[in-house]
Every structure is written in structure tokens, then in C-alpha cells.
PDB file of C-alpha atoms in Angstrom:
ATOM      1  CA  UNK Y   1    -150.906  19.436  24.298  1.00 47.00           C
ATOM      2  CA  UNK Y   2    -154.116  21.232  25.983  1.00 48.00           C
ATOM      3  CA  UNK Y   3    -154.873  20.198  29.777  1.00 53.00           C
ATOM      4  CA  UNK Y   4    -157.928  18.400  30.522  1.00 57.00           C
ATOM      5  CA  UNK Y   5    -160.607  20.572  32.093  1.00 80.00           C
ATOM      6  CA  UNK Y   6    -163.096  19.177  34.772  1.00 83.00           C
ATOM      7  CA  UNK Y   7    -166.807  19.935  33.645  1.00 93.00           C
ATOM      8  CA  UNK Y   8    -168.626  21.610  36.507  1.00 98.00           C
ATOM      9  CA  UNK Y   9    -170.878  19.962  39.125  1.00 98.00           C
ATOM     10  CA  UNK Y  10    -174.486  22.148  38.262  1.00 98.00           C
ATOM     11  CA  UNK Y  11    -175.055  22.759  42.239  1.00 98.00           C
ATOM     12  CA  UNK Y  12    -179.274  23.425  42.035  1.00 98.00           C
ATOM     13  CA  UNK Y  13    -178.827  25.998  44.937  1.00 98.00           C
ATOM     14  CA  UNK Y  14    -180.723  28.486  47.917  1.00 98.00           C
ATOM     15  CA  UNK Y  15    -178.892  29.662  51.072  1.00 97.00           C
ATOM     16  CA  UNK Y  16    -180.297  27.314  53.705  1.00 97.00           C
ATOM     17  CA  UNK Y  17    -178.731  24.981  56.335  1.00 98.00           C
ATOM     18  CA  UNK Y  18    -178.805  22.032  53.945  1.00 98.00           C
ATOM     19  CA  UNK Y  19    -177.790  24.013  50.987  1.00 98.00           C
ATOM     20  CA  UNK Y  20    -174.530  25.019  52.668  1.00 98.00           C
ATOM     21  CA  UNK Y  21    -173.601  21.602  53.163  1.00 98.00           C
ATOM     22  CA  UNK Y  22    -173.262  21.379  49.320  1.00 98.00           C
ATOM     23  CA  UNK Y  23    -171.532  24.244  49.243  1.00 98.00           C
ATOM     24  CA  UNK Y  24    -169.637  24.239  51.411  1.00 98.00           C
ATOM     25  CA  UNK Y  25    -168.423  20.419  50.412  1.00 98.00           C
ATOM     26  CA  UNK Y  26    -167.466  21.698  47.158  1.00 98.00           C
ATOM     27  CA  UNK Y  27    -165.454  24.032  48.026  1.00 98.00           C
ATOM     28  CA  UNK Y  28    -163.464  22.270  50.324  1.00 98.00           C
ATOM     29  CA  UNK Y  29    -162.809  19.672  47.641  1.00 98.00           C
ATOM     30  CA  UNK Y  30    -161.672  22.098  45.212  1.00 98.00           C
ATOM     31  CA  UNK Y  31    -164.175  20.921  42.684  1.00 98.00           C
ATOM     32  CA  UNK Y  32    -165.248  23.225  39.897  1.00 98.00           C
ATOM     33  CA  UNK Y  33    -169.062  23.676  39.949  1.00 98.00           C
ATOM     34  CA  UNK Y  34    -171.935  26.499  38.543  1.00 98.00           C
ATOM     35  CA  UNK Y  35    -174.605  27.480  41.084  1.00 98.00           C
ATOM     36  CA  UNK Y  36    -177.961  27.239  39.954  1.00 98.00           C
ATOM     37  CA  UNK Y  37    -180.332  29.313  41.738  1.00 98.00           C
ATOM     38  CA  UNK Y  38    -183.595  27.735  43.207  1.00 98.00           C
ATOM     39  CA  UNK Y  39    -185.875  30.068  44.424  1.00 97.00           C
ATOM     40  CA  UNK Y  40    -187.564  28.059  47.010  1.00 96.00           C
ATOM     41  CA  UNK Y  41    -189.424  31.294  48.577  1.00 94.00           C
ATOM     42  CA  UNK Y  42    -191.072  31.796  44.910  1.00 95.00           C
ATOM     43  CA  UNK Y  43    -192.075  27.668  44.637  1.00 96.00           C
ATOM     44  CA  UNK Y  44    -189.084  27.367  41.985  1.00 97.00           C
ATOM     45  CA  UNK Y  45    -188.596  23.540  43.347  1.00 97.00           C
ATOM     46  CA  UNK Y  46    -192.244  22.310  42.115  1.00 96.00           C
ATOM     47  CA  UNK Y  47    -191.158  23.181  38.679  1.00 97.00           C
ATOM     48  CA  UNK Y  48    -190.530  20.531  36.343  1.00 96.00           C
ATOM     49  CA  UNK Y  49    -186.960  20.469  35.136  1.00 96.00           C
ATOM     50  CA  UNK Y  50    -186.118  20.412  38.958  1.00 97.00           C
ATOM     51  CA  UNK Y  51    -187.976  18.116  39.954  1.00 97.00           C
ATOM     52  CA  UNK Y  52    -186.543  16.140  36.625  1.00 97.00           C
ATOM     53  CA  UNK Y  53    -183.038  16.326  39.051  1.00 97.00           C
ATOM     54  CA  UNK Y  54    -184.876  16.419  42.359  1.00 98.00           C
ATOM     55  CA  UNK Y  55    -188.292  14.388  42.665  1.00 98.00           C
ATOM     56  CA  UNK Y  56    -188.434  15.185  46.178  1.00 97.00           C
ATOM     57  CA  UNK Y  57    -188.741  18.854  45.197  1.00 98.00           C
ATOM     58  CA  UNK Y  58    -186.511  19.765  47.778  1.00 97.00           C
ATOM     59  CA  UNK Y  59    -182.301  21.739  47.154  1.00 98.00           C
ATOM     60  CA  UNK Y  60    -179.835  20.768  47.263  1.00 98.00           C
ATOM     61  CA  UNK Y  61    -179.363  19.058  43.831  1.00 98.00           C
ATOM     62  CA  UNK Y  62    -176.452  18.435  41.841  1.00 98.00           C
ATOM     63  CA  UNK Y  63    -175.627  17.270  38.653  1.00 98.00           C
ATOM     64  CA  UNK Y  64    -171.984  15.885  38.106  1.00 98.00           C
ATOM     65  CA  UNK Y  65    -171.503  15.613  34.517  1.00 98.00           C
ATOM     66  CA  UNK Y  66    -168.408  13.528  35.144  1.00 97.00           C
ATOM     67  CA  UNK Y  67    -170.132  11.132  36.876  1.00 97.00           C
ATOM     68  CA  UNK Y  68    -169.279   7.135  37.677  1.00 97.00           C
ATOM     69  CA  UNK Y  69    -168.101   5.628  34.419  1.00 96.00           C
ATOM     70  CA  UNK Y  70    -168.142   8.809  32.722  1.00 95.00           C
ATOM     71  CA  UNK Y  71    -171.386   9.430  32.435  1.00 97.00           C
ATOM     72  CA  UNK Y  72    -173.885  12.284  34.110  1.00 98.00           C
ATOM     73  CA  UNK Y  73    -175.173  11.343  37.383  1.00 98.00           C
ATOM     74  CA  UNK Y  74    -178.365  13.424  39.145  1.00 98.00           C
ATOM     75  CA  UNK Y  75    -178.013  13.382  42.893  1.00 98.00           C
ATOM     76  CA  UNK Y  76    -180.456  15.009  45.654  1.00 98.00           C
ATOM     77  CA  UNK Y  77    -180.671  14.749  49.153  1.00 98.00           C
ATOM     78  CA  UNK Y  78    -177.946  16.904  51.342  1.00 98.00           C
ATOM     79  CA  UNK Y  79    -176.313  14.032  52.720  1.00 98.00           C
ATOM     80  CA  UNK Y  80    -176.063  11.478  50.632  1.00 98.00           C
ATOM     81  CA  UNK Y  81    -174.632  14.328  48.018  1.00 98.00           C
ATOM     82  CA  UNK Y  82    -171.889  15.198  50.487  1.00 98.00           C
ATOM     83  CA  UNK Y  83    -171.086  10.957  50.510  1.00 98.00           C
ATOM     84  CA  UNK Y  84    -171.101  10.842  46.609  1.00 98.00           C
ATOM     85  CA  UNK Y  85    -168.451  14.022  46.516  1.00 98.00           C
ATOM     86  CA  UNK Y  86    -166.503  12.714  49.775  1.00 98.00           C
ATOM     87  CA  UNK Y  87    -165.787   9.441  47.478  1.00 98.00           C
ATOM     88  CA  UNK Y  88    -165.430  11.112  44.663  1.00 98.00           C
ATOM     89  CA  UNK Y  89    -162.623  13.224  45.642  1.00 98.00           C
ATOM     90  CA  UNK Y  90    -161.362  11.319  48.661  1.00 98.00           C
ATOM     91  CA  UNK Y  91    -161.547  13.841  50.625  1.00 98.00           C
ATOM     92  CA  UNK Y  92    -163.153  14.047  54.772  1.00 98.00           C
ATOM     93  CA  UNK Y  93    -164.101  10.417  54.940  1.00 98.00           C
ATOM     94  CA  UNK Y  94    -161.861   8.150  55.736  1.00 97.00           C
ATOM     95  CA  UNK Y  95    -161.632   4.584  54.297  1.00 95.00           C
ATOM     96  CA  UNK Y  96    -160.927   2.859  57.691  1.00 97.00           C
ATOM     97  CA  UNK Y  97    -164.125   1.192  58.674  1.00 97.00           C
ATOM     98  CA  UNK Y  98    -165.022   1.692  61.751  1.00 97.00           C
ATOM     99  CA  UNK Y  99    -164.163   5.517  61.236  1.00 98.00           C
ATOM    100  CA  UNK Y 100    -166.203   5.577  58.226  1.00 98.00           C
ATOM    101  CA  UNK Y 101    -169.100   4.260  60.850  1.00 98.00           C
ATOM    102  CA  UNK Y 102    -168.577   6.829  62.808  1.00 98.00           C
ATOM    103  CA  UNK Y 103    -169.122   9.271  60.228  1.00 98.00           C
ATOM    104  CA  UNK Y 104    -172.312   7.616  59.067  1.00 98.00           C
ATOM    105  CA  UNK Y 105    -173.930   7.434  62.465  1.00 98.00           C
ATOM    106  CA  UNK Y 106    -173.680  10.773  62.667  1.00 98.00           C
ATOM    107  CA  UNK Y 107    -174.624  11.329  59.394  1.00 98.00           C
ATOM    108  CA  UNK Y 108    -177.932   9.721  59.885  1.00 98.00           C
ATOM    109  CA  UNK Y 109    -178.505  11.296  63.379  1.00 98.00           C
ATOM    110  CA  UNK Y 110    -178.242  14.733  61.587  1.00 98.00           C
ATOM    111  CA  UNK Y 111    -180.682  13.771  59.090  1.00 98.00           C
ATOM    112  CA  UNK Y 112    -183.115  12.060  61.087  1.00 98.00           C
ATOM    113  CA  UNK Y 113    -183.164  14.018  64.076  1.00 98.00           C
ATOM    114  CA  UNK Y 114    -180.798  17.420  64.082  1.00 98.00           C
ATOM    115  CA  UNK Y 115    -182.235  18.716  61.142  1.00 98.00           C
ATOM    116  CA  UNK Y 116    -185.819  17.984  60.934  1.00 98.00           C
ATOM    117  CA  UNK Y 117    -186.040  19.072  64.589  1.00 98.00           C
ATOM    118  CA  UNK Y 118    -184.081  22.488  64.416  1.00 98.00           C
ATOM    119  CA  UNK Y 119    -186.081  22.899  61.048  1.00 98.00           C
ATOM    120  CA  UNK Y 120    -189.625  22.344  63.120  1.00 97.00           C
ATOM    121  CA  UNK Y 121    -188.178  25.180  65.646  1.00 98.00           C
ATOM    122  CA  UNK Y 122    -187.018  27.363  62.784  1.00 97.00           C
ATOM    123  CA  UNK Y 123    -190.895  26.899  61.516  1.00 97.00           C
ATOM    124  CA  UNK Y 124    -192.781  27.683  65.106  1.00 97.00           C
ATOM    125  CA  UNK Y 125    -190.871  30.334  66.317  1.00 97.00           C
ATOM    126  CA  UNK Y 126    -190.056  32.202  63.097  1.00 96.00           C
ATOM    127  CA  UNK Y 127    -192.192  31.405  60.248  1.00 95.00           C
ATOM    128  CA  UNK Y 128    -195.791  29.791  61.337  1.00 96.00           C
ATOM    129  CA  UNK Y 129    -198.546  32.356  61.081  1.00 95.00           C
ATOM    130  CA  UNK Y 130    -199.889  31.527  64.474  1.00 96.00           C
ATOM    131  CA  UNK Y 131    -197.539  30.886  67.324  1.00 95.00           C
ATOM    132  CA  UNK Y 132    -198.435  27.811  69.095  1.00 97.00           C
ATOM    133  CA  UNK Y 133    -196.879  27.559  72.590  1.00 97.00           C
ATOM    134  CA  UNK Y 134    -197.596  23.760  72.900  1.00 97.00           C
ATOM    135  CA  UNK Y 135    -195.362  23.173  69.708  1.00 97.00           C
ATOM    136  CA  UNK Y 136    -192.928  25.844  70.161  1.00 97.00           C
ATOM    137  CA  UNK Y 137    -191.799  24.251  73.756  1.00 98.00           C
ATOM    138  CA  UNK Y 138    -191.582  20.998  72.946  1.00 98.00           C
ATOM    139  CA  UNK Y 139    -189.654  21.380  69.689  1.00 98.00           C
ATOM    140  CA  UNK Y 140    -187.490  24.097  71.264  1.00 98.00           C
ATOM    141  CA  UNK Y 141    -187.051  21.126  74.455  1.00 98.00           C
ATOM    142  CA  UNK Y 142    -185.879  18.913  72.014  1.00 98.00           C
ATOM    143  CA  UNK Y 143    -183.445  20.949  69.998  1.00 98.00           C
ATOM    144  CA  UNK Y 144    -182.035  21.371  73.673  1.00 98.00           C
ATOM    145  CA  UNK Y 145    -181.593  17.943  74.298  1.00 98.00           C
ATOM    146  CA  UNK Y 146    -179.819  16.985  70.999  1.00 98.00           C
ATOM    147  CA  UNK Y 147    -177.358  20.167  71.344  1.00 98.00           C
ATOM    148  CA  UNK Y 148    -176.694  17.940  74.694  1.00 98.00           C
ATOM    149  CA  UNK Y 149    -176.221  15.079  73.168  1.00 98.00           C
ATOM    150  CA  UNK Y 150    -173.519  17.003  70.102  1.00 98.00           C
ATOM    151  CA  UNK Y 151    -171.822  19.131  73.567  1.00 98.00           C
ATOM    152  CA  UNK Y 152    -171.462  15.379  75.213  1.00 98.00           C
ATOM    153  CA  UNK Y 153    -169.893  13.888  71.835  1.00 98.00           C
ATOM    154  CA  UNK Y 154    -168.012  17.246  71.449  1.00 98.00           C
ATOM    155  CA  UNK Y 155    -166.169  16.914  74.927  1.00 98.00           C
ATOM    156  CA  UNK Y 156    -164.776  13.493  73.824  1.00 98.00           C
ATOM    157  CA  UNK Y 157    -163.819  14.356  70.409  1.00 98.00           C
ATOM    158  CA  UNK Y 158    -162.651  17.552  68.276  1.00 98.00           C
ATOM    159  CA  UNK Y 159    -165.368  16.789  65.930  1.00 98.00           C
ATOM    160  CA  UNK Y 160    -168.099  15.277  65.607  1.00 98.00           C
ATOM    161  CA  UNK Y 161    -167.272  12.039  63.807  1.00 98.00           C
ATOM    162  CA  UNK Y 162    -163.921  11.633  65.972  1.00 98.00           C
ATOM    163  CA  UNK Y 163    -160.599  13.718  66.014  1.00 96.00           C
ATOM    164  CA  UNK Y 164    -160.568  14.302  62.717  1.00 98.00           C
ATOM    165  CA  UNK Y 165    -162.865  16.739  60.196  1.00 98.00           C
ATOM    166  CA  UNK Y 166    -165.459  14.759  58.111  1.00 98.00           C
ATOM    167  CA  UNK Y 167    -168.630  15.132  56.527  1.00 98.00           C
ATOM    168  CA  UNK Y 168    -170.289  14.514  59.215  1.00 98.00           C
ATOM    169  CA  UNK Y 169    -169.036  18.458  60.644  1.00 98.00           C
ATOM    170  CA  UNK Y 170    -169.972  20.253  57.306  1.00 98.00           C
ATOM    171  CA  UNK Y 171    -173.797  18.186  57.882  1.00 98.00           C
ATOM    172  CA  UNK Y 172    -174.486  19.655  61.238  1.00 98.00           C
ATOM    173  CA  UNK Y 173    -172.795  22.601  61.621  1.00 98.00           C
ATOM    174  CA  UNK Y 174    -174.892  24.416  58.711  1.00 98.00           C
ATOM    175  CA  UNK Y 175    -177.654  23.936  61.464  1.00 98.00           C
ATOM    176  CA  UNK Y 176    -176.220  24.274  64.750  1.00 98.00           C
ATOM    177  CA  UNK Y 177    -174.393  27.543  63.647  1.00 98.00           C
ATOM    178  CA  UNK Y 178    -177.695  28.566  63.996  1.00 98.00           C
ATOM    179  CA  UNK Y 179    -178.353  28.138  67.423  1.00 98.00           C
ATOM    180  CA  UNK Y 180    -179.788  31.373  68.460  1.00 97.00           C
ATOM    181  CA  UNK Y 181    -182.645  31.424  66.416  1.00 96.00           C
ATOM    182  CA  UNK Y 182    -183.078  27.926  67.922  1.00 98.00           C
ATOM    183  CA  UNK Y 183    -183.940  29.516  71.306  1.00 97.00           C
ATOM    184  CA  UNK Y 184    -180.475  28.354  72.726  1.00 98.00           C
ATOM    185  CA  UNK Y 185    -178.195  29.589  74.675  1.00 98.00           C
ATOM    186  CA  UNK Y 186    -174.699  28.625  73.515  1.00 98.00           C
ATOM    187  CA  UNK Y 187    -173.312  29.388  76.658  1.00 98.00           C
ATOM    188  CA  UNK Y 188    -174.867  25.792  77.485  1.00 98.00           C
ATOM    189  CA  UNK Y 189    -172.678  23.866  75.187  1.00 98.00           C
ATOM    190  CA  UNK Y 190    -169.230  24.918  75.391  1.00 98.00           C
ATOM    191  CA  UNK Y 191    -168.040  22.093  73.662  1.00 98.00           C
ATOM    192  CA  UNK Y 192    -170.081  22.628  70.668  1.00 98.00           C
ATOM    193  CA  UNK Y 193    -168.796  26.541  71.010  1.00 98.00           C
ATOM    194  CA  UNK Y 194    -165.535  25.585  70.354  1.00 98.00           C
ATOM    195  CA  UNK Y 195    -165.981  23.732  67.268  1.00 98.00           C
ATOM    196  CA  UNK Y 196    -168.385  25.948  65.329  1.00 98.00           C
ATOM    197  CA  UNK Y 197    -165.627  28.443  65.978  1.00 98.00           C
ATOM    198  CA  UNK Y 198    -163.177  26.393  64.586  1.00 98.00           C
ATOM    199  CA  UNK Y 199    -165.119  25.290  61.521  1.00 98.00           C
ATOM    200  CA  UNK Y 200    -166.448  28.409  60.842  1.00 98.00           C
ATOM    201  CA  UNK Y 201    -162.692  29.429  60.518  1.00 98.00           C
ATOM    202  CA  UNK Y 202    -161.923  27.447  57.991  1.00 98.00           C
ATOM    203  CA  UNK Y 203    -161.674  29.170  54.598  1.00 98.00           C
ATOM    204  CA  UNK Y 204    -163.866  26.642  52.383  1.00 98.00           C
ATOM    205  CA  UNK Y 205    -166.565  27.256  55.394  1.00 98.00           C
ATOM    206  CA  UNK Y 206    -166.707  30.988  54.849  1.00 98.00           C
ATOM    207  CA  UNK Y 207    -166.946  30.589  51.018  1.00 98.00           C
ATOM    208  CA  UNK Y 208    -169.577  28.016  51.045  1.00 98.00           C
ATOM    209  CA  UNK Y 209    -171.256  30.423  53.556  1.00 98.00           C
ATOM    210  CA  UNK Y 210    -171.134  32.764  51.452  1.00 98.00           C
ATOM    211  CA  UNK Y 211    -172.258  31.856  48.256  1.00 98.00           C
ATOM    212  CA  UNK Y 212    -175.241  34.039  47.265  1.00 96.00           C
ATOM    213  CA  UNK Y 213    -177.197  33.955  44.325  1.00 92.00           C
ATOM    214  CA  UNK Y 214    -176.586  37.523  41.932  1.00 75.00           C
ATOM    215  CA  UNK Y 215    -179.451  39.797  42.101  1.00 59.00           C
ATOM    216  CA  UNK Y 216    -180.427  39.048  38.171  1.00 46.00           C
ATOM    217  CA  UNK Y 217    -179.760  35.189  39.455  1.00 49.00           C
ATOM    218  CA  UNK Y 218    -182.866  35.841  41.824  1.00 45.00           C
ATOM    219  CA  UNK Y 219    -185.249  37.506  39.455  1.00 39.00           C
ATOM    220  CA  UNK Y 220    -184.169  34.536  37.009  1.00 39.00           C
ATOM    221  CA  UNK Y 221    -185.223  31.441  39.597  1.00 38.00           C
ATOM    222  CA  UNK Y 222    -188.575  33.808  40.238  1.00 35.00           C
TER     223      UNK Y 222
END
């Protein structure tokens, strides 16, 4: 009698903060998946058969062909991606209630403010043509005052969502591993020190770090 094989997730794929998440996510869960690269520095995400998976034109993306019920399922959005896989393989969120809140308000605060904010610094100080002072010092104030506000929650708890590792870790440490180029100085937030190093360590973080498309992968996506 021949074992079942699990189809692959199709992970729609480019090595950025919310791209890791994905990931990362998968393989912590063990679940088999095929990275599809998504050249987002040659415009691949306007074309149409991503955008057919992701109308927000935006990676990640996945496609889990053993979805609910059986059938395919199309998800985008970084987030609620890693809630679809944390339920699908029950796996770093937990089914208590008011733990699984915990998880989701941090969730949200990553997505609403952690992100977008460090992704506006990433833009003024890195990227943007002209280099505006006005917008580089307030964004770059900001991203200091939320790396407060994750050192504060940090010195209560191992991680983010509580004592234990969630979701809610692999959302916001793809971005705050990134702190430098943030215009922070880590020596600032000891507490959040101390857990990037000990997520970083973990072996499904360095793969899901790692992931790179091939070099023929690139020229594919172009």
C-alpha cells in the first residue's frame, strides 16, 4: 500500500520582511511547499496570473492545493497566511482564548503599525531618490517609539505574544531583525536583543531566512 503524499503549498515568493514570514512559517510546520519566484524589483506582481492569486499585487501568496474541504484555496496577505497555516497544522497558536488574543493583538499591531512604519523608514533612508529630512525624522522617531513599545512587552514576556513562541514572533521579527537599517541602535532595546537572538537561532528561522530564489529562478520571474 503506497503512502499518501501532501501536495505542496505554491509559496508566490521574494526575500523581504513579509516574505520571510511565509517562509519561515512553513518551515517550521514541516509543510511541503515549491517557491515561486516573484520578481517584485522587475514589476513581476502587476502581472496577471499573480494578481489572479494576489489582487493586491503584493507577495507573499500561497496556494494550498489541499485546502479546507479538499479543495484549492488562494491566500495573500502575510498575516492572515501565517493564521490559515497556524490552523492548519496546529502549530504556534494556541487554542486557549485569551492566548489566542494575545497573539492577534499583536498580530494586528505588526500589520498596522510595525510594518508599514519600518517599511516608510526602509523607503526614506534607503530607497527614495531625494532624501527628505522632514520625513526621514519623523518616520525614523516613530520606528523608535514602537521598538519601545516591543522592548517594554519584551521585558514582561519571552515573546512577544506571551511566554510562549507564536505567530505573532515569526510576524515581527522578519522586520525588527532589521533594525540597523532602521536607524536604531539595538543597544536601546535589550529586551528585544535577546529575543531576535533567540529566534534567529532557531533552525526553521535560518532556513526560511534563507530561502533564495536560483539564479535561472530570477531571470525566469524577470
Amino acid at each position: 500500500m503506497s503512502a499518501v503524499t501532501t501536495p505542496p503549498i505554491d509559496l508566490y515568493y521574494w526575500t523581504t520582511p513579509n516574505g520571510w514570514k511565509i517562509s519561515i512559517m512553513l518551515e517550521e510546520c514541516g509543510l511541503p511547499y515549491r517557491m515561486i519566484p516573484i520578481n517584485i524589483g522587475k514589476g513581476a506582481q502587476r502581472e496577471p496570473g499573480f494578481l489572479a492569486v494576489s489582487p493586491n499585487g503584493k507577495i507573499p501568496a500561497i496556494v494550498d492545493p489541499a485546502g479546507p474541504g479538499g479543495e484549492a484555496v488562494a491566500l495573500f496577505e502575510s498575516n492572515a497566511i501565517l493564521q490559515y497555516l497556524a490552523r492548519k497544522s496546529g502549530l504556534f497558536y494556541p487554542a486557549e482564548e485569551r492566548a489566542r488574543i494575545a497573539v492577534d493583538i499583536w498580530l494586528f499591531w505588526q500589520a498596522a503599525n510595525f510594518g508599514p512604519v519600518l517599511g516608510q523608514v526602509h523607503h526614506y533612508r534607503i530607497y527614495a531618490p531625494e532624501k527628505i529630512p522632514y520625513a526621514i525624522e519623523r518616520c525614523t522617531a516613530e520606528a523608535t517609539r514602537l521598538y519601545g513599545v516591543l522592548d517594554a512587552q519584551l521585558g514582561r514576556h519571552a515573546y512577544v505574544a506571551g511566554d510562549d513562541y507564536t505567530i505573532a514572533d515569526i510576524a515581527v521579527v522578519t522586520w525588527a531583525k532589521l533594525w540597523e537599517r532602521q536607524g536604531q541602535d539595538i543597544a536601546d532595546f535589550p529586551n528585544v536583543r535577546r529575543w531576535i537572538e533567540a529566534v534567529k537561532a532557531r533552525p526553521a528561522v535560518l532556513r526560511g531566512f534563507k530561502l533564495r530564489p536560483e539564479p535561472e529562478e530570477v531571470a525566469a520571474s524577470a
